[in-house]
Amino acid sequence: QLQLVNSGGGLVKPGESLRLSCRASGFALVTYTIGWFRQVPGKGREGISCRSIDGLKTVYAESMKDRASSSTDIDANTNYLDLYRLKPEDTAVYYCAVVRRPLYCKPSTSSSEFDTWGQGTQVTVSS
């Protein structure tokens, strides 16, 4: 059974950093296209990053450009999203998602392109 488990969220102050995790079970994460999204109440899921299926390219949304970095630990079968210089407007539930096919990753890759999702982890940025 394919499963993704999100963790690492929490309450941080503006300017601080956070590492989010996306641990996969039932499949090899690196053989999938991997995306990160976030959502606030009343709004749709906003794309944060998209890692191509070959792992050669990761693109980021303009809102997180230079403030986010995605990496994969093959042995741990886990993808990480590092968030830097966090702002109050980054407060949201963050999700990872995968799909078992190549996508043309772009900063605004649609959430509808992905078919397996983590449960999400809450990030709150507040002083």
PDB file of C-alpha atoms in Angstrom:
ATOM      1  CA  GLN A   1       0.000   0.000   0.000  1.00  0.00           C
ATOM      2  CA  LEU A   2       1.389   3.366  -1.053  1.00  0.00           C
ATOM      3  CA  GLN A   3       1.574   5.785   1.854  1.00  0.00           C
ATOM      4  CA  LEU A   4       3.135   9.172   2.565  1.00  0.00           C
ATOM      5  CA  VAL A   5       3.576  10.500   6.095  1.00  0.00           C
ATOM      6  CA  ASN A   6       4.230  14.194   6.683  1.00  0.00           C
ATOM      7  CA  SER A   7       5.957  15.500   9.789  1.00  0.00           C
ATOM      8  CA  GLY A   8       8.117  18.350  11.042  1.00  0.00           C
ATOM      9  CA  GLY A   9       5.632  21.188  11.267  1.00  0.00           C
ATOM     10  CA  GLY A  10       5.290  23.413  14.289  1.00  0.00           C
ATOM     11  CA  LEU A  11       5.243  26.932  15.666  1.00  0.00           C
ATOM     12  CA  VAL A  12       8.209  29.125  14.726  1.00  0.00           C
ATOM     13  CA  LYS A  13       9.015  32.831  14.870  1.00  0.00           C
ATOM     14  CA  PRO A  14       9.402  35.011  11.779  1.00  0.00           C
ATOM     15  CA  GLY A  15      12.848  34.588  10.258  1.00  0.00           C
ATOM     16  CA  GLU A  16      13.354  31.070  11.593  1.00  0.00           C
ATOM     17  CA  SER A  17      13.738  27.856   9.610  1.00  0.00           C
ATOM     18  CA  LEU A  18      11.951  24.512   9.605  1.00  0.00           C
ATOM     19  CA  ARG A  19      12.486  21.089   8.011  1.00  0.00           C
ATOM     20  CA  LEU A  20       9.442  19.178   6.839  1.00  0.00           C
ATOM     21  CA  SER A  21       9.579  15.462   6.082  1.00  0.00           C
ATOM     22  CA  CYS A  22       7.697  13.236   3.667  1.00  0.00           C
ATOM     23  CA  ARG A  23       8.361   9.561   4.424  1.00  0.00           C
ATOM     24  CA  ALA A  24       7.174   7.021   1.878  1.00  0.00           C
ATOM     25  CA  SER A  25       6.245   3.390   2.403  1.00  0.00           C
ATOM     26  CA  GLY A  26       5.196   0.756  -0.081  1.00  0.00           C
ATOM     27  CA  PHE A  27       7.178   2.252  -2.971  1.00  0.00           C
ATOM     28  CA  ALA A  28      10.521   3.849  -3.828  1.00  0.00           C
ATOM     29  CA  LEU A  29      10.047   7.591  -3.515  1.00  0.00           C
ATOM     30  CA  VAL A  30      12.792   8.486  -5.978  1.00  0.00           C
ATOM     31  CA  THR A  31      10.946   6.764  -8.819  1.00  0.00           C
ATOM     32  CA  TYR A  32       8.090   9.257  -8.582  1.00  0.00           C
ATOM     33  CA  THR A  33       7.563  12.916  -9.345  1.00  0.00           C
ATOM     34  CA  ILE A  34       7.379  14.669  -5.944  1.00  0.00           C
ATOM     35  CA  GLY A  35       5.512  17.848  -5.140  1.00  0.00           C
ATOM     36  CA  TRP A  36       5.004  19.998  -2.061  1.00  0.00           C
ATOM     37  CA  PHE A  37       1.916  22.106  -1.547  1.00  0.00           C
ATOM     38  CA  ARG A  38       0.391  24.228   1.162  1.00  0.00           C
ATOM     39  CA  GLN A  39      -3.124  25.233   1.995  1.00  0.00           C
ATOM     40  CA  VAL A  40      -4.811  27.784   4.219  1.00  0.00           C
ATOM     41  CA  PRO A  41      -8.485  27.592   5.198  1.00  0.00           C
ATOM     42  CA  GLY A  42     -10.800  28.704   2.430  1.00  0.00           C
ATOM     43  CA  LYS A  43      -8.183  28.531  -0.312  1.00  0.00           C
ATOM     44  CA  GLY A  44      -6.964  25.913  -2.758  1.00  0.00           C
ATOM     45  CA  ARG A  45      -3.645  24.107  -2.504  1.00  0.00           C
ATOM     46  CA  GLU A  46      -0.716  26.260  -3.574  1.00  0.00           C
ATOM     47  CA  GLY A  47       2.277  24.594  -5.229  1.00  0.00           C
ATOM     48  CA  ILE A  48       5.604  25.074  -3.432  1.00  0.00           C
ATOM     49  CA  SER A  49       7.958  22.806  -5.323  1.00  0.00           C
ATOM     50  CA  CYS A  50       8.056  20.079  -7.929  1.00  0.00           C
ATOM     51  CA  ARG A  51      10.907  17.536  -8.266  1.00  0.00           C
ATOM     52  CA  SER A  52      11.132  15.821 -11.635  1.00  0.00           C
ATOM     53  CA  ILE A  53      10.927  12.041 -11.734  1.00  0.00           C
ATOM     54  CA  ASP A  54      14.589  11.734 -12.757  1.00  0.00           C
ATOM     55  CA  GLY A  55      15.627  13.923  -9.841  1.00  0.00           C
ATOM     56  CA  LEU A  56      17.557  16.294 -12.073  1.00  0.00           C
ATOM     57  CA  LYS A  57      15.317  19.287 -11.673  1.00  0.00           C
ATOM     58  CA  THR A  58      13.376  20.879  -8.837  1.00  0.00           C
ATOM     59  CA  VAL A  59      11.410  24.073  -9.371  1.00  0.00           C
ATOM     60  CA  TYR A  60       9.975  26.349  -6.716  1.00  0.00           C
ATOM     61  CA  ALA A  61       7.081  28.770  -6.531  1.00  0.00           C
ATOM     62  CA  GLU A  62       7.993  32.439  -6.733  1.00  0.00           C
ATOM     63  CA  SER A  63       6.594  32.938  -3.230  1.00  0.00           C
ATOM     64  CA  MET A  64       9.217  30.520  -1.838  1.00  0.00           C
ATOM     65  CA  LYS A  65      12.069  31.089  -4.254  1.00  0.00           C
ATOM     66  CA  ASP A  66      15.390  31.233  -2.344  1.00  0.00           C
ATOM     67  CA  ARG A  67      13.499  30.332   0.844  1.00  0.00           C
ATOM     68  CA  ALA A  68      12.809  26.654   0.179  1.00  0.00           C
ATOM     69  CA  SER A  69      14.962  23.657  -0.687  1.00  0.00           C
ATOM     70  CA  SER A  70      13.876  20.094  -1.413  1.00  0.00           C
ATOM     71  CA  SER A  71      16.109  17.032  -1.033  1.00  0.00           C
ATOM     72  CA  THR A  72      15.705  13.259  -0.950  1.00  0.00           C
ATOM     73  CA  ASP A  73      17.334  10.663   1.293  1.00  0.00           C
ATOM     74  CA  ILE A  74      17.140   7.464  -0.740  1.00  0.00           C
ATOM     75  CA  ASP A  75      18.043   5.171   2.168  1.00  0.00           C
ATOM     76  CA  ALA A  76      15.376   6.723   4.392  1.00  0.00           C
ATOM     77  CA  ASN A  77      12.912   6.838   1.487  1.00  0.00           C
ATOM     78  CA  THR A  78      12.137  10.368   2.617  1.00  0.00           C
ATOM     79  CA  ASN A  79      11.903  13.733   0.899  1.00  0.00           C
ATOM     80  CA  TYR A  80      12.599  16.888   2.882  1.00  0.00           C
ATOM     81  CA  LEU A  81      11.428  20.438   2.390  1.00  0.00           C
ATOM     82  CA  ASP A  82      13.620  22.966   4.159  1.00  0.00           C
ATOM     83  CA  LEU A  83      11.967  26.332   4.721  1.00  0.00           C
ATOM     84  CA  TYR A  84      14.038  29.424   5.505  1.00  0.00           C
ATOM     85  CA  ARG A  85      13.357  32.997   6.661  1.00  0.00           C
ATOM     86  CA  LEU A  86       9.768  32.102   7.364  1.00  0.00           C
ATOM     87  CA  LYS A  87       7.086  34.789   7.336  1.00  0.00           C
ATOM     88  CA  PRO A  88       3.645  34.892   8.972  1.00  0.00           C
ATOM     89  CA  GLU A  89       2.074  34.510   5.519  1.00  0.00           C
ATOM     90  CA  ASP A  90       3.780  31.108   5.238  1.00  0.00           C
ATOM     91  CA  THR A  91       1.401  29.787   7.885  1.00  0.00           C
ATOM     92  CA  ALA A  92      -0.467  26.853   6.326  1.00  0.00           C
ATOM     93  CA  VAL A  93      -0.836  23.088   6.275  1.00  0.00           C
ATOM     94  CA  TYR A  94       1.959  21.659   4.143  1.00  0.00           C
ATOM     95  CA  TYR A  95       1.513  18.476   2.093  1.00  0.00           C
ATOM     96  CA  CYS A  96       3.764  16.317  -0.032  1.00  0.00           C
ATOM     97  CA  ALA A  97       2.358  14.424  -2.993  1.00  0.00           C
ATOM     98  CA  VAL A  98       3.618  12.024  -5.660  1.00  0.00           C
ATOM     99  CA  VAL A  99       2.657  10.651  -9.036  1.00  0.00           C
ATOM    100  CA  ARG A 100       4.192   7.662 -10.861  1.00  0.00           C
ATOM    101  CA  ARG A 101       4.786   9.430 -14.172  1.00  0.00           C
ATOM    102  CA  PRO A 102       6.951  12.246 -15.505  1.00  0.00           C
ATOM    103  CA  LEU A 103       5.537  15.747 -15.246  1.00  0.00           C
ATOM    104  CA  TYR A 104       6.749  18.950 -16.768  1.00  0.00           C
ATOM    105  CA  CYS A 105       7.520  20.544 -13.408  1.00  0.00           C
ATOM    106  CA  LYS A 106       6.891  24.258 -13.207  1.00  0.00           C
ATOM    107  CA  PRO A 107       6.515  26.621 -10.248  1.00  0.00           C
ATOM    108  CA  SER A 108       2.734  26.374 -10.385  1.00  0.00           C
ATOM    109  CA  THR A 109       2.328  22.656 -11.094  1.00  0.00           C
ATOM    110  CA  SER A 110      -1.286  21.818 -10.343  1.00  0.00           C
ATOM    111  CA  SER A 111      -2.223  19.651  -7.369  1.00  0.00           C
ATOM    112  CA  SER A 112      -4.539  17.713  -9.693  1.00  0.00           C
ATOM    113  CA  GLU A 113      -1.469  16.180 -11.365  1.00  0.00           C
ATOM    114  CA  PHE A 114      -0.672  14.186  -8.203  1.00  0.00           C
ATOM    115  CA  ASP A 115      -2.543  11.134  -6.978  1.00  0.00           C
ATOM    116  CA  THR A 116      -1.006  10.135  -3.638  1.00  0.00           C
ATOM    117  CA  TRP A 117      -0.882  12.577  -0.723  1.00  0.00           C
ATOM    118  CA  GLY A 118       0.491  12.847   2.757  1.00  0.00           C
ATOM    119  CA  GLN A 119      -1.808  13.825   5.589  1.00  0.00           C
ATOM    120  CA  GLY A 120      -0.250  17.279   5.937  1.00  0.00           C
ATOM    121  CA  THR A 121       1.643  19.031   8.711  1.00  0.00           C
ATOM    122  CA  GLN A 122       0.773  22.420  10.218  1.00  0.00           C
ATOM    123  CA  VAL A 123       3.312  25.239  10.031  1.00  0.00           C
ATOM    124  CA  THR A 124       2.536  28.352  12.061  1.00  0.00           C
ATOM    125  CA  VAL A 125       4.765  31.412  11.870  1.00  0.00           C
ATOM    126  CA  SER A 126       4.054  33.902  14.617  1.00  0.00           C
ATOM    127  CA  SER A 127       5.927  36.088  17.035  1.00  0.00           C
TER     128      SER A 127
END
